[in-house]
Every structure is written in C-alpha cells, then in structure tokens.
Short mmCIF file of C-alpha atoms in Angstrom, two decimals:
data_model
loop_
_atom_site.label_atom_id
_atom_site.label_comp_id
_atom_site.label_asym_id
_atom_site.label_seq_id
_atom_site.Cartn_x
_atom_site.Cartn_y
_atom_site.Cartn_z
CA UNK A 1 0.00 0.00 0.00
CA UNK A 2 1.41 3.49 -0.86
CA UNK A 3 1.32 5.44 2.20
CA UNK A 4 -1.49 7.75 2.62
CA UNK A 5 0.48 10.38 4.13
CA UNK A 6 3.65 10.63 1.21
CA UNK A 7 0.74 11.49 -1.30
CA UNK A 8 -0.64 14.19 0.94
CA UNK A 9 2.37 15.51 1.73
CA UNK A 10 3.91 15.07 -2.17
CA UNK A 11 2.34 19.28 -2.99
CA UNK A 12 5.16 21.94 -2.18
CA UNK A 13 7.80 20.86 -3.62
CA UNK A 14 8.43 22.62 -6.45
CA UNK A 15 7.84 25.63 -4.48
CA UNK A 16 10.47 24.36 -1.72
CA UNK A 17 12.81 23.57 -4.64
CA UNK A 18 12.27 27.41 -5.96
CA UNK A 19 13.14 28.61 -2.65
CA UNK A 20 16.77 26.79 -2.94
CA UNK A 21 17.52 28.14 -5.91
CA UNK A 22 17.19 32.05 -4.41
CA UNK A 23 19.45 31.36 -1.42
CA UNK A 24 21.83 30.27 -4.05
CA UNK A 25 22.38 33.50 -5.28
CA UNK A 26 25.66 35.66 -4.20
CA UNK A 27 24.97 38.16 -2.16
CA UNK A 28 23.84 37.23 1.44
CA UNK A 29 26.96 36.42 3.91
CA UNK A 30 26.23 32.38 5.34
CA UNK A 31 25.24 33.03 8.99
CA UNK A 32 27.59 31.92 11.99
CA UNK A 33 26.92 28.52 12.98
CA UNK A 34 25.85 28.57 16.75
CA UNK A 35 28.16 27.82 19.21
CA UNK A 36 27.35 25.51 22.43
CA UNK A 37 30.53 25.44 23.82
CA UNK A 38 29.82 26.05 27.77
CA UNK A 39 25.98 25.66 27.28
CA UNK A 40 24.00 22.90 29.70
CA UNK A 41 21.26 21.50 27.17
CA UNK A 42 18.19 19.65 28.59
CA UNK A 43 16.31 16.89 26.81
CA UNK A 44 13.41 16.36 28.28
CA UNK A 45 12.07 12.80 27.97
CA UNK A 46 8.05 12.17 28.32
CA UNK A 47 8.43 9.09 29.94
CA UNK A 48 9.75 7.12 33.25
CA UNK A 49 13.34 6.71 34.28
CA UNK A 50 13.93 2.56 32.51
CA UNK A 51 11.57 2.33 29.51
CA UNK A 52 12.72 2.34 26.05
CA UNK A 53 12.05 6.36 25.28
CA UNK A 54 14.28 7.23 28.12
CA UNK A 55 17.08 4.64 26.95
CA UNK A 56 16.80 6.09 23.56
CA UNK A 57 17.08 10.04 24.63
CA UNK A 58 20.06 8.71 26.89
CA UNK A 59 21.67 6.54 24.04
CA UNK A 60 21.62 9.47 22.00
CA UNK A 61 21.92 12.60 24.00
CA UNK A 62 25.34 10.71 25.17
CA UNK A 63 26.72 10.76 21.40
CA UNK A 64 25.16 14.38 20.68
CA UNK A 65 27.86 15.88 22.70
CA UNK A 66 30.39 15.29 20.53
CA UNK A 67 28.64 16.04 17.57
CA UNK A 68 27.32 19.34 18.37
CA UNK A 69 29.57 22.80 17.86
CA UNK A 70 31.29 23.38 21.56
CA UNK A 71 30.60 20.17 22.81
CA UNK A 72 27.77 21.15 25.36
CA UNK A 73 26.89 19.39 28.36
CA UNK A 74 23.23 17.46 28.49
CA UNK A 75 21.11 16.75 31.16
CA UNK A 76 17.82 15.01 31.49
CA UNK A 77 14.57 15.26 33.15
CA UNK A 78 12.18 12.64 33.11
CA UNK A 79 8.39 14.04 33.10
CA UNK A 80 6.46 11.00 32.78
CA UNK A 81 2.36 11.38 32.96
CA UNK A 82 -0.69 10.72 30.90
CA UNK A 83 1.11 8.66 28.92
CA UNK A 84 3.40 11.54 27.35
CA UNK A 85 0.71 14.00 27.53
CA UNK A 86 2.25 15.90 30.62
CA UNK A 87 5.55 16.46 29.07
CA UNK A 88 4.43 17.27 25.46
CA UNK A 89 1.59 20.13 27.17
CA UNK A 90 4.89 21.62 28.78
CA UNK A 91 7.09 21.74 26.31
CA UNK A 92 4.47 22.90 23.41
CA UNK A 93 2.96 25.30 25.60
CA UNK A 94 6.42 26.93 28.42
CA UNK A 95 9.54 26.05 26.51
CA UNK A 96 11.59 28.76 25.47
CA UNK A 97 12.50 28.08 21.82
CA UNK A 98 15.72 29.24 22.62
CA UNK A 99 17.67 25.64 21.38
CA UNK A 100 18.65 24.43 24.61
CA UNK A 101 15.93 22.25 25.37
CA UNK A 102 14.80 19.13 23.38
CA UNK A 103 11.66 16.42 23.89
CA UNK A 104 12.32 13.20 23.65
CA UNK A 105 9.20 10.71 22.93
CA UNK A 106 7.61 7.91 21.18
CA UNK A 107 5.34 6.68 18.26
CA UNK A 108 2.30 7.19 21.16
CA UNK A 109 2.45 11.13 21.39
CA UNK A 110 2.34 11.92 17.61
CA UNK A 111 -0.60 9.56 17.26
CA UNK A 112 -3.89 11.07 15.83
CA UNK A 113 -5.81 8.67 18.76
CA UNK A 114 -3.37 10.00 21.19
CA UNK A 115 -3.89 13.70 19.60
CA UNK A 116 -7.29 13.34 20.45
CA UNK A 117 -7.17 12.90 24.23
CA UNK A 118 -9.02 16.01 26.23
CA UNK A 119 -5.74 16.32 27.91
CA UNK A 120 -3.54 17.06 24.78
CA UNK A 121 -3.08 20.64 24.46
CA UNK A 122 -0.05 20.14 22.11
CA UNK A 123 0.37 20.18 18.60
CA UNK A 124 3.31 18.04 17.48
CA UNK A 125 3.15 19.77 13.95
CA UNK A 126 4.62 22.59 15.10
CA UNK A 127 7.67 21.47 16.31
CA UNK A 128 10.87 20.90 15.02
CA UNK A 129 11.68 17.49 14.63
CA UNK A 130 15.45 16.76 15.03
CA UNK A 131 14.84 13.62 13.82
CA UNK A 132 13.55 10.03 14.64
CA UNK A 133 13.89 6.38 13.87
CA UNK A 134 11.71 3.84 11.93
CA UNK A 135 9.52 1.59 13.64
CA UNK A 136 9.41 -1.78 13.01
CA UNK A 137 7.08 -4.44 12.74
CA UNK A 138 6.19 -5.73 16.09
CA UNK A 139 6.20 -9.29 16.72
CA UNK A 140 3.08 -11.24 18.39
CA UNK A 141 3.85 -14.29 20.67
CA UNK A 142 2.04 -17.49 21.89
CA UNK A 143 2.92 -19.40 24.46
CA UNK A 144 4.14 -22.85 23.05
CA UNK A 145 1.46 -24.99 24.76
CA UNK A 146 -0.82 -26.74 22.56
CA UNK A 147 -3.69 -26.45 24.59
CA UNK A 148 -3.14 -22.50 24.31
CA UNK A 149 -2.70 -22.43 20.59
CA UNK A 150 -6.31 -23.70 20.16
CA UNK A 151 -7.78 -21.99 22.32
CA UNK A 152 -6.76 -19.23 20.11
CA UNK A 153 -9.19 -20.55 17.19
CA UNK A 154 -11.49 -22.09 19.15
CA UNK A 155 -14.65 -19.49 20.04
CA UNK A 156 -15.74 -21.99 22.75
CA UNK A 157 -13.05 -22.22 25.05
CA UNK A 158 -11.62 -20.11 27.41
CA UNK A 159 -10.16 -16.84 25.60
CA UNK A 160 -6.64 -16.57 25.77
CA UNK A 161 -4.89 -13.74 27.30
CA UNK A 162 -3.10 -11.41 25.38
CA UNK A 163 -1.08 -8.85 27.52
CA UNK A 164 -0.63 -5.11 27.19
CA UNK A 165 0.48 -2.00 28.94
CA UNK A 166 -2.11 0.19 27.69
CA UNK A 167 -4.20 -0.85 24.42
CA UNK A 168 -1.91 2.34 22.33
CA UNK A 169 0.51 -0.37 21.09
CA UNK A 170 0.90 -1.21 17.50
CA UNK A 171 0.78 -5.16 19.07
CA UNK A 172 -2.62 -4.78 21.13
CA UNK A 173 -3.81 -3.17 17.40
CA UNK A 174 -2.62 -5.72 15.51
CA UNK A 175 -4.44 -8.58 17.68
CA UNK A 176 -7.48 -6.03 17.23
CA UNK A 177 -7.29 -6.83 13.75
CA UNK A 178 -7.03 -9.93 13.76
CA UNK A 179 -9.66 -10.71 16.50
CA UNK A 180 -11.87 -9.07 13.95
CA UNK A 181 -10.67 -10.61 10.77
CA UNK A 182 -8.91 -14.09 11.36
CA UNK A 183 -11.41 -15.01 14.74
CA UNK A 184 -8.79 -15.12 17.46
CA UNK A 185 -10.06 -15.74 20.88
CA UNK A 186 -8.39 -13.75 23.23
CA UNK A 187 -9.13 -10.70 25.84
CA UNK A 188 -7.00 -8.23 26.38
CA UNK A 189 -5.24 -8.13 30.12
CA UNK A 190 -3.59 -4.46 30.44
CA UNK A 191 -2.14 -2.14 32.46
CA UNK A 192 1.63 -4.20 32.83
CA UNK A 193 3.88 -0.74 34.35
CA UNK A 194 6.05 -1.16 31.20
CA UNK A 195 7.37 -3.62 28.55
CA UNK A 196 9.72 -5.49 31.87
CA UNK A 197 6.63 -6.50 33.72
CA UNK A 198 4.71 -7.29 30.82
CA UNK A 199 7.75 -9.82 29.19
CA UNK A 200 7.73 -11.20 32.70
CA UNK A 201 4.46 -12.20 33.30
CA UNK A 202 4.77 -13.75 29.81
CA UNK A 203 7.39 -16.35 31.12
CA UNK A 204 5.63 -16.70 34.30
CA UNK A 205 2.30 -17.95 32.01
CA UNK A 206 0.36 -14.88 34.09
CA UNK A 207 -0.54 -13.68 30.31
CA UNK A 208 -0.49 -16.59 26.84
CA UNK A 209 0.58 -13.81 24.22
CA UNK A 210 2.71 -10.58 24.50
CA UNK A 211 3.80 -8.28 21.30
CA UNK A 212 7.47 -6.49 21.12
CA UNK A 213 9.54 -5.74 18.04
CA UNK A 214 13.05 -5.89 19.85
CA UNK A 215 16.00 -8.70 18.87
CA UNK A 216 16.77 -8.17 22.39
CA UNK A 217 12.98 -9.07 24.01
CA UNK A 218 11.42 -11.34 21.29
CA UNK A 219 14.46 -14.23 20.73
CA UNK A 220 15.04 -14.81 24.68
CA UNK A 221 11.17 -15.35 24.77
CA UNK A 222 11.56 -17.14 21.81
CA UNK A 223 13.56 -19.73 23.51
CA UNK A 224 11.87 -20.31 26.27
CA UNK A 225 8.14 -20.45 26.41
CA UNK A 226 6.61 -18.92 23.13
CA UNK A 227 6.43 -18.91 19.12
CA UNK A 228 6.23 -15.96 17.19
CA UNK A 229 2.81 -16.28 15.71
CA UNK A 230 2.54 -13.49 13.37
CA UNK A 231 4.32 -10.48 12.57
CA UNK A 232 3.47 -6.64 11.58
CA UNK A 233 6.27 -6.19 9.13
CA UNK A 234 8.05 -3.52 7.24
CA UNK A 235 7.14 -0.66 5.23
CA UNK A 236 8.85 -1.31 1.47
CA UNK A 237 9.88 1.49 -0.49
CA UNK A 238 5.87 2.10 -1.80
CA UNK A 239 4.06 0.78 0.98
CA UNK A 240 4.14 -2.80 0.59
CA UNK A 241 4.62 -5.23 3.66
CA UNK A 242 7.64 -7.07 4.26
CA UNK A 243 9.08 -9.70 6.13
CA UNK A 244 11.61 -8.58 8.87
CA UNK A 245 15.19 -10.34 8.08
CA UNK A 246 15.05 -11.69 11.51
CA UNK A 247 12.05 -13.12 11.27
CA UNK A 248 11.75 -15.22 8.44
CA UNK A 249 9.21 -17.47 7.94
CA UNK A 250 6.80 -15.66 10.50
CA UNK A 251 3.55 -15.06 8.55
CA UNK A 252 2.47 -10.93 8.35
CA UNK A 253 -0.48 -10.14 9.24
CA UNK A 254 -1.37 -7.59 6.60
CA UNK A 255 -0.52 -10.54 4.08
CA UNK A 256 -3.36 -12.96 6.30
CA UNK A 257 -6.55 -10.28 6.57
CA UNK A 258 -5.94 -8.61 3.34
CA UNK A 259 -8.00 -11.22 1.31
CA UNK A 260 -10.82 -10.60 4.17
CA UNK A 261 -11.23 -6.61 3.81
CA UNK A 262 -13.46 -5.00 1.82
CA UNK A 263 -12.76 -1.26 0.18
CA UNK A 264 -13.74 0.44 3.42
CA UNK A 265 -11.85 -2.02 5.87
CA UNK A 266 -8.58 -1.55 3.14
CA UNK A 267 -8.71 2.25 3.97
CA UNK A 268 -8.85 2.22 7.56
CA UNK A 269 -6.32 -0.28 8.31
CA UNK A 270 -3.65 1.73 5.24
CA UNK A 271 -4.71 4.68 7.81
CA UNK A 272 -3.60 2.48 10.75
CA UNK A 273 -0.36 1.72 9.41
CA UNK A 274 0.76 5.50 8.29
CA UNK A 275 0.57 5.55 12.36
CA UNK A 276 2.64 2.67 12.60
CA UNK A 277 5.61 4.57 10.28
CA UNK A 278 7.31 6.50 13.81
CA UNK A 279 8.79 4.82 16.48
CA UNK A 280 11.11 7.14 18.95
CA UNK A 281 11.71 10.69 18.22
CA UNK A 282 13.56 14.15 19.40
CA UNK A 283 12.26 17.38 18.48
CA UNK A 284 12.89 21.25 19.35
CA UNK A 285 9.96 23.30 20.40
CA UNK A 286 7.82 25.62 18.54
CA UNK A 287 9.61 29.01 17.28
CA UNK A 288 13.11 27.68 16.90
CA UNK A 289 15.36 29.50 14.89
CA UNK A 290 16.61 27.74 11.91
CA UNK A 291 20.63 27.88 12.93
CA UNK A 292 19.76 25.93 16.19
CA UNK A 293 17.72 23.51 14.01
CA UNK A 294 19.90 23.24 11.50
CA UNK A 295 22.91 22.12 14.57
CA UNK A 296 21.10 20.00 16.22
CA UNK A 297 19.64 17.78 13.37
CA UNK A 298 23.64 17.69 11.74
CA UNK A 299 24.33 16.40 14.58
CA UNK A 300 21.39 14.05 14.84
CA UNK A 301 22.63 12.72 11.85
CA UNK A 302 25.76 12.26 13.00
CA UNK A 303 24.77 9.59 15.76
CA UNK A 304 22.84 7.65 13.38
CA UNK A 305 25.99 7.27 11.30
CA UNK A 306 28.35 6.37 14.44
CA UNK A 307 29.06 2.86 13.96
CA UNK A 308 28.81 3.17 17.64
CA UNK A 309 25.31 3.64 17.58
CA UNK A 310 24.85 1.25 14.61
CA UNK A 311 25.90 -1.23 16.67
CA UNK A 312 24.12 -1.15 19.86
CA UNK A 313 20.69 -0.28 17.84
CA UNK A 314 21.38 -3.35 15.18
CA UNK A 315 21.89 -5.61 17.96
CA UNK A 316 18.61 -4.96 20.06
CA UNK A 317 16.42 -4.07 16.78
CA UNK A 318 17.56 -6.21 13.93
CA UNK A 319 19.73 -4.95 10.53
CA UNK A 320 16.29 -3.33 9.44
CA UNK A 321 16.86 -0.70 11.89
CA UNK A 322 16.30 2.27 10.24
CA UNK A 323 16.11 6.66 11.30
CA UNK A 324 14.44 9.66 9.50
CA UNK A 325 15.92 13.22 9.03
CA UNK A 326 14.11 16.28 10.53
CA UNK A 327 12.68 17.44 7.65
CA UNK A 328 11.27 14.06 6.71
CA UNK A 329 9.31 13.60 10.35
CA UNK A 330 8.00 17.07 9.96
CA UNK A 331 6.29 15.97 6.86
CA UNK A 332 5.29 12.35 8.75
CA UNK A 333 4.11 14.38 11.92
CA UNK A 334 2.22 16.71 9.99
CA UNK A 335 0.58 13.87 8.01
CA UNK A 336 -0.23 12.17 11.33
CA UNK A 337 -2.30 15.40 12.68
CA UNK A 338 -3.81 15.65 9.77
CA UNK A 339 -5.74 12.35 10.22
CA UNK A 340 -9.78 12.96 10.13
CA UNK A 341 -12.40 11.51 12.48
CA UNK A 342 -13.73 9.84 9.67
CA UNK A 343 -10.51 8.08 8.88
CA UNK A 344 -10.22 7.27 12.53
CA UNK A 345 -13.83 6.08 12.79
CA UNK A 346 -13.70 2.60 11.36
CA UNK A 347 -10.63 1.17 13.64
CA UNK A 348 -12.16 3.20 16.98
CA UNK A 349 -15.17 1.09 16.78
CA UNK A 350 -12.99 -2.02 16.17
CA UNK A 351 -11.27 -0.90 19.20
CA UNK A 352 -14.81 -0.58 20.89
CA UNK A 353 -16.29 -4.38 19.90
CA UNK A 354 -13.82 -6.53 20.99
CA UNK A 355 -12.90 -4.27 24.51
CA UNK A 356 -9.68 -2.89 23.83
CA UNK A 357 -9.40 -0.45 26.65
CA UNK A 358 -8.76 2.87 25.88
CA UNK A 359 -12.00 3.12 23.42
CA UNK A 360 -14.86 1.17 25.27
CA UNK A 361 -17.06 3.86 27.38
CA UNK A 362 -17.84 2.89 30.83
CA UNK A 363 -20.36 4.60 33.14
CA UNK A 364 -18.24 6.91 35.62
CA UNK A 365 -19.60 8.84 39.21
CA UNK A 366 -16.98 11.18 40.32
CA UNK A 367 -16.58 10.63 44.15
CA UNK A 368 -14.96 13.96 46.45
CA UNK A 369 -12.79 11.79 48.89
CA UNK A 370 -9.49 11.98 50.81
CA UNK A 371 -6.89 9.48 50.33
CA UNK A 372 -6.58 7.16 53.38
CA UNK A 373 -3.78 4.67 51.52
CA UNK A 374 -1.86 3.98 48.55
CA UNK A 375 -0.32 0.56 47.41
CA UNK A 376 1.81 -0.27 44.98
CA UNK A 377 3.93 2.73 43.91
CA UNK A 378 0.38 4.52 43.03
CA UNK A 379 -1.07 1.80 41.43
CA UNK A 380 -3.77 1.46 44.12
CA UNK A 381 -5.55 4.20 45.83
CA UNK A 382 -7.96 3.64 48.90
CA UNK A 383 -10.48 5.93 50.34
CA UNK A 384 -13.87 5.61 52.84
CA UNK A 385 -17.44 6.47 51.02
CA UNK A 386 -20.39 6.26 53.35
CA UNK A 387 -17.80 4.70 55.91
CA UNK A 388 -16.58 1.79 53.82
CA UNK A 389 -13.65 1.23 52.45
CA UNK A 390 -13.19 1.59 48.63
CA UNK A 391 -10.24 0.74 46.27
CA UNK A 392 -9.38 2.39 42.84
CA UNK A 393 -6.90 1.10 40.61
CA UNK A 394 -4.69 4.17 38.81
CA UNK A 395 -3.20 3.59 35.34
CA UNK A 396 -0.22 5.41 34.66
CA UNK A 397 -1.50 5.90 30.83
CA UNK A 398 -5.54 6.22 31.24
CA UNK A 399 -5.77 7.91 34.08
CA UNK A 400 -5.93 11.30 33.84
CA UNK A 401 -3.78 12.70 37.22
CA UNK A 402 -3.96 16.47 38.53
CA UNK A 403 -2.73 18.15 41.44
CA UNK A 404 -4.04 21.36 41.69
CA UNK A 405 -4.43 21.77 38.21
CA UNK A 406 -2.00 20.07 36.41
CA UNK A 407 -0.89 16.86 35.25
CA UNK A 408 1.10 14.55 37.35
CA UNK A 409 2.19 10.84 37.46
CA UNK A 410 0.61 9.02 39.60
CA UNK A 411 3.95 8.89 42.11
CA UNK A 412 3.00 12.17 42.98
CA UNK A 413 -0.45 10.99 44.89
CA UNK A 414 -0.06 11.49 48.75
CA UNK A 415 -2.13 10.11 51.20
CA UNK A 416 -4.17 12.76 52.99
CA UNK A 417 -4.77 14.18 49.58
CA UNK A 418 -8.66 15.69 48.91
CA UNK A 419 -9.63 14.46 45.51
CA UNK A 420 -12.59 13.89 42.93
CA UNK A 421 -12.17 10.33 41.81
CA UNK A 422 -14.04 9.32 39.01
CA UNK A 423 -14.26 5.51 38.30
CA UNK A 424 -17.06 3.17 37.83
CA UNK A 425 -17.27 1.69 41.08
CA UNK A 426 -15.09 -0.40 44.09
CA UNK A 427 -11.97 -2.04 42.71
CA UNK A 428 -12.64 -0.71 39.46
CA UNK A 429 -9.80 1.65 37.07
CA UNK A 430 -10.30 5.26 37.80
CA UNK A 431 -10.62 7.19 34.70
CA UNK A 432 -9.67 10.63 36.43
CA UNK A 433 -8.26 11.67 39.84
CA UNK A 434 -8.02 15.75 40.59
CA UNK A 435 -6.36 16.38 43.92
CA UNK A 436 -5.45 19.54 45.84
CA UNK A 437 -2.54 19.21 48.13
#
C-alpha cells in the first residue's frame, strides 16, 4: 500500500525547490553557525526513568555531545504522565524556543488517537523534529502450549490472554485486527507498568501472548516459552509489507486479513499503518530558529551514522533498523495530525467491539474523597465512602492525574490528599483523579 500520508504531503515541492535556488544567489553572507561550547542542554524525555524512550534520549543525547559545535553538556529530566501528555503540554505550551531544550518521545504522542485525548493541548506539527527512527514491525507471541494455541481458534473455550500496557501499542492493534478478521479468541489483560513486567508475566504464564519488536525481548522469549505467531512487518519502499530479516518465515499479518477486507476495511487499516511509520523521536519546540535547528539535526545525523550507535541499535532491533531526518518527520508528523475523524472512525469502533481499553465507554460517578492509603507505587488508591472502604486502581496511561491543576504521574499521589475520583465503582480503574494538596 502506498502510504497515505507521502501522497498528501507530495504538494510543495516545487515551491520548496524554488526557494533553494534564491538562497543560491551571491549576495547574502552564510550566517555563523551557533556555538554551544559552555551551554547545559536539557532533553526532556516524556516518559519514566527505565523504559525504552528514556534509553533512547540517553543513548543518543550521550553521542550528541560530541557532535554538536562546543561540545555542550546534556542533562535530562524525566516528566512522565498521561502517557506523554504531561511532558508534550509543557514543552508545546512553556519552553523557550531558545535551542537548549529538546523532547524526547515515542510513536504514542504523535498519534492522531493520542492527539485526540481532552488532555492534549499540544500540537506536534509545530515542532521541530530533530529527527527520529523507523519503527518496526512488532512481533506477536504465543505461548508454546498446545492447549493454548487452540484456544486461540477455538470461540468456545476459554479466551486466551493477550497482555498489554495500555491498548496504544501497535501489538494490542494488531491482535485487534485480527480478533476481527482471522477469529482469534483472546481478551486483552492491560495495564503491565512497562514492557519489563509485561515480558515477565509472559514467562511466568500470568498472560499466553505478548507483542514487542526488539532482537533483544522477542528471541530470549523465543527460547523459552513462546512462538512468534505473526508479525506486523516492514514498510517497502511504496508501501508494501515485508518480512523482517530476523524473522523469516513468521507469517504478516497484513498478508493474512488482506484477502478478508473490503474497500472500506482496506482504507482504515492503510490509515492504521501510516501511524505505525514513527517509532522514537527528538524534536525542538515551537519558534526555533533555523541555525539551532539546522545544529542540532547535523548532529542528529551524526549519531545515526556512528558505527557506535549502529551497533548497539542493530543488535537490540535487527539490521532493518532504520532513522528519519528532521525534515522528513516534519512531513510524517504533519501527516499524522492531519488524520480525520472519519478516517479514525472505522478502527475506533474495532477498538470498541472486541474491549480494547482505551476506546470502550464505561459509566463513571466522580466521588470527592481523601486518600486514606496507597499501594503499589500509586497503582492502588484507597479511600472511605459512606464509611466503607473503597479501592481504585490508577493507570499510569488512562488515568488522567492532577494536582491542583495540572498533570502529574501518579507517584506524585499522597495520602491525605482531597480528591474527585471518578471511576465506575469499588476495585474498578479510575478514569480521572483531581487532587489539591
């Protein structure tokens, strides 16, 4: 499939090319490259301290130093919440564009589902993108037992349990997909804290099927107690679906439902897969002037050629691993906010039928109580209405968290807190807590 958002981004050029030819003229002195030499830059990464976004702003914001004019010093600040959504309101909205501070993030935040959250304030196609890597086809496991294989095909028996962290994973969208189109039998079981908990209960058989993309996550599972079922694949050079090298063999899923889709069903899921192109990203902030653009994404660029680099990324992701430019996720980003409702609509009631969370709608009373506990780093919340004790459970990507009007992580809940809960009743995932200290 030629991706939807090339074509709509194909107009311009011409006019772009025009504009090169003017600055080619004599005339105009070539402005002073910036230096940094002395400057403290910050990346800030939209995540938790462990996951894969931070390891990626880390990974790279170590090799930027010496790649950037002056050699500046980098720090970083973790400002996990909302799943990205704290971090990305903050830096669209305070940042100075001043070219000392960068956001790190992931495929998640530039999503048009994501975009559509009441929380997000932000507009990722305003910022400058540094520049970002490719993401690739995820891989979907099943445990090796028999039994559990069929299960999987059989609509009688117990539905098999396909793990998650928060239903916004190309994986969890893929099994969407195929729940619809090739009858699997599963149920989703989410809210794992990140990718280590979820691999984990995986080999402890807590959960029969678990998605990643990674060398480094999918081969160790691979050789101990599950079989890569099916695959997402690669992008080809006009859209097609491809095997991934290291997984040979391992049917794609595109290649199994595409038989099964008619016209309408073909758009939708082409539209799901433009917002599978992204995978990690770095940008500068709204109002950035072109020579600090143009300095950091050289030296962007720069990383991504280090052999360095090469080699830790080819090693975890596979020889397929693969980066865009700036310009090139400006035009990607821009595509992705672009997305209508209507091309949205088809896959959000997919989403809807077979319960991924995220998209179902559940009936929710919003409760004024005071904390009396918390459990499990924030996970758990307990508080007395009409003199019994309740329990809601916090999600560190669904919930929506504020402290006196803004977003927070759940870490930041304190017990002797007053706060509106709103969930759907005892035990039950709270879809928004707002706290005063």
């Amino acid at each position: 499939m030629t991706s939807r958002i090339s074509a709509r981004l194909g107009a311009g050029l011409s006019v772009l090319a025009g504009f090169g030819l003017l600055c080619m003229l004599p005339g105009a002195p070539a402005a002073a490259e910036p230096s940094l030499e002395g400057k403290t830059l910050r990346i800030i990464i939209n995540s938790r301290a462990g996951g894969g976004t931070d390891a990626y702003a880390r990974l790279v914001g170590g090799m930027l130093i010496e790649y950037l004019p002056g050699k500046p010093q980098i720090v970083y600040q973790n400002l996990p919440g909302g799943g990205g959504i704290k971090a990305n309101n903050y830096f669209f909205a305070k940042t100075k564009p001043d070219g000392m501070t960068a956001l790190a993030g992931s495929r998640t935040q530039v999503s048009p589902h994501k975009l559509r959250h009441k929380s997000a304030k932000y507009n990722p196609a305003k910022y400058h993108f540094i520049g970002g890597t490719e993401r690739l086809g995820s891989i979907i496991l099943i445990n090796k037992d028999p039994k559990i294989k069929a299960r999987l095909t059989d609509l009688k028996s117990k539905p098999v349990a396909f793990g998650g962290i928060d239903g916004e994973r190309s994986g969890s969208h893929g099994a969407v997909w195929a729940k619809e189109y090739l009858g699997w039998n599963l149920k989703f079981v989410l809210g794992y804290g990140g990718t280590p908990q979820m691999l984990l209960a995986a080999r402890r058989g807590e959960i029969d099927m678990v998605h990643n993309q990674t060398l480094f996550n999918t081969k160790p599972l691979m050789k101990e107690n599950m079989d890569a079922l099916v695959q997402l694949g690669n992008r080809g050079p006009n859209g097609e679906l491809l095997e991934r090298p290291a997984f040979k063999g391992v049917p794609v899923l595109g290649h199994l439902i595409e038989v099964k889709l008619d016209a309408k069903a073909k758009k939708a899921f082409a539209v799901w897969l433009d917002d599978q192109t992204v995978e990690k990203w770095m940008a500068l902030p709204p109002g950035t002037s072109e020579d600090y653009i143009k300095v950091w994404r050289a030296g962007y660029a720069k990383v991504m050629n280090d052999n360095r680099y090469k080699d830790v990324v080819n090693k975890q992701f596979g020889d397929d691993y693969g980066w865009f430019d700036g310009a090139k996720m400006d035009k990607l980003v821009a595509g992705l906010a672009a997305t209508t409702d209507e091309e949205l609509a088809f896959f959000t009631k997919l989403r809807v039928k077979h319960g991924l969370a995220g998209s179902t709608k559940k009936k929710t009373k919003a409760t004024k109580v005071k904390i009396a506990d918390i459990k499990r780093g924030g996970r758990e919340i307990y508080f007395k209405v009409k003199g019994k004790t309740h329990k809601a459970k916090i999600s560190g990507s669904r919930t929506d968290i504020t402290i006196n009007g803004e977003m927070e992580s759940r870490g930041k809940l304190k017990v002797g807190m007053s706060c509106t809960v709103a969930y759907p009743g005892n035990g039950k995932e709270a879809k928004s807590v707002k706290c005063k200290k």
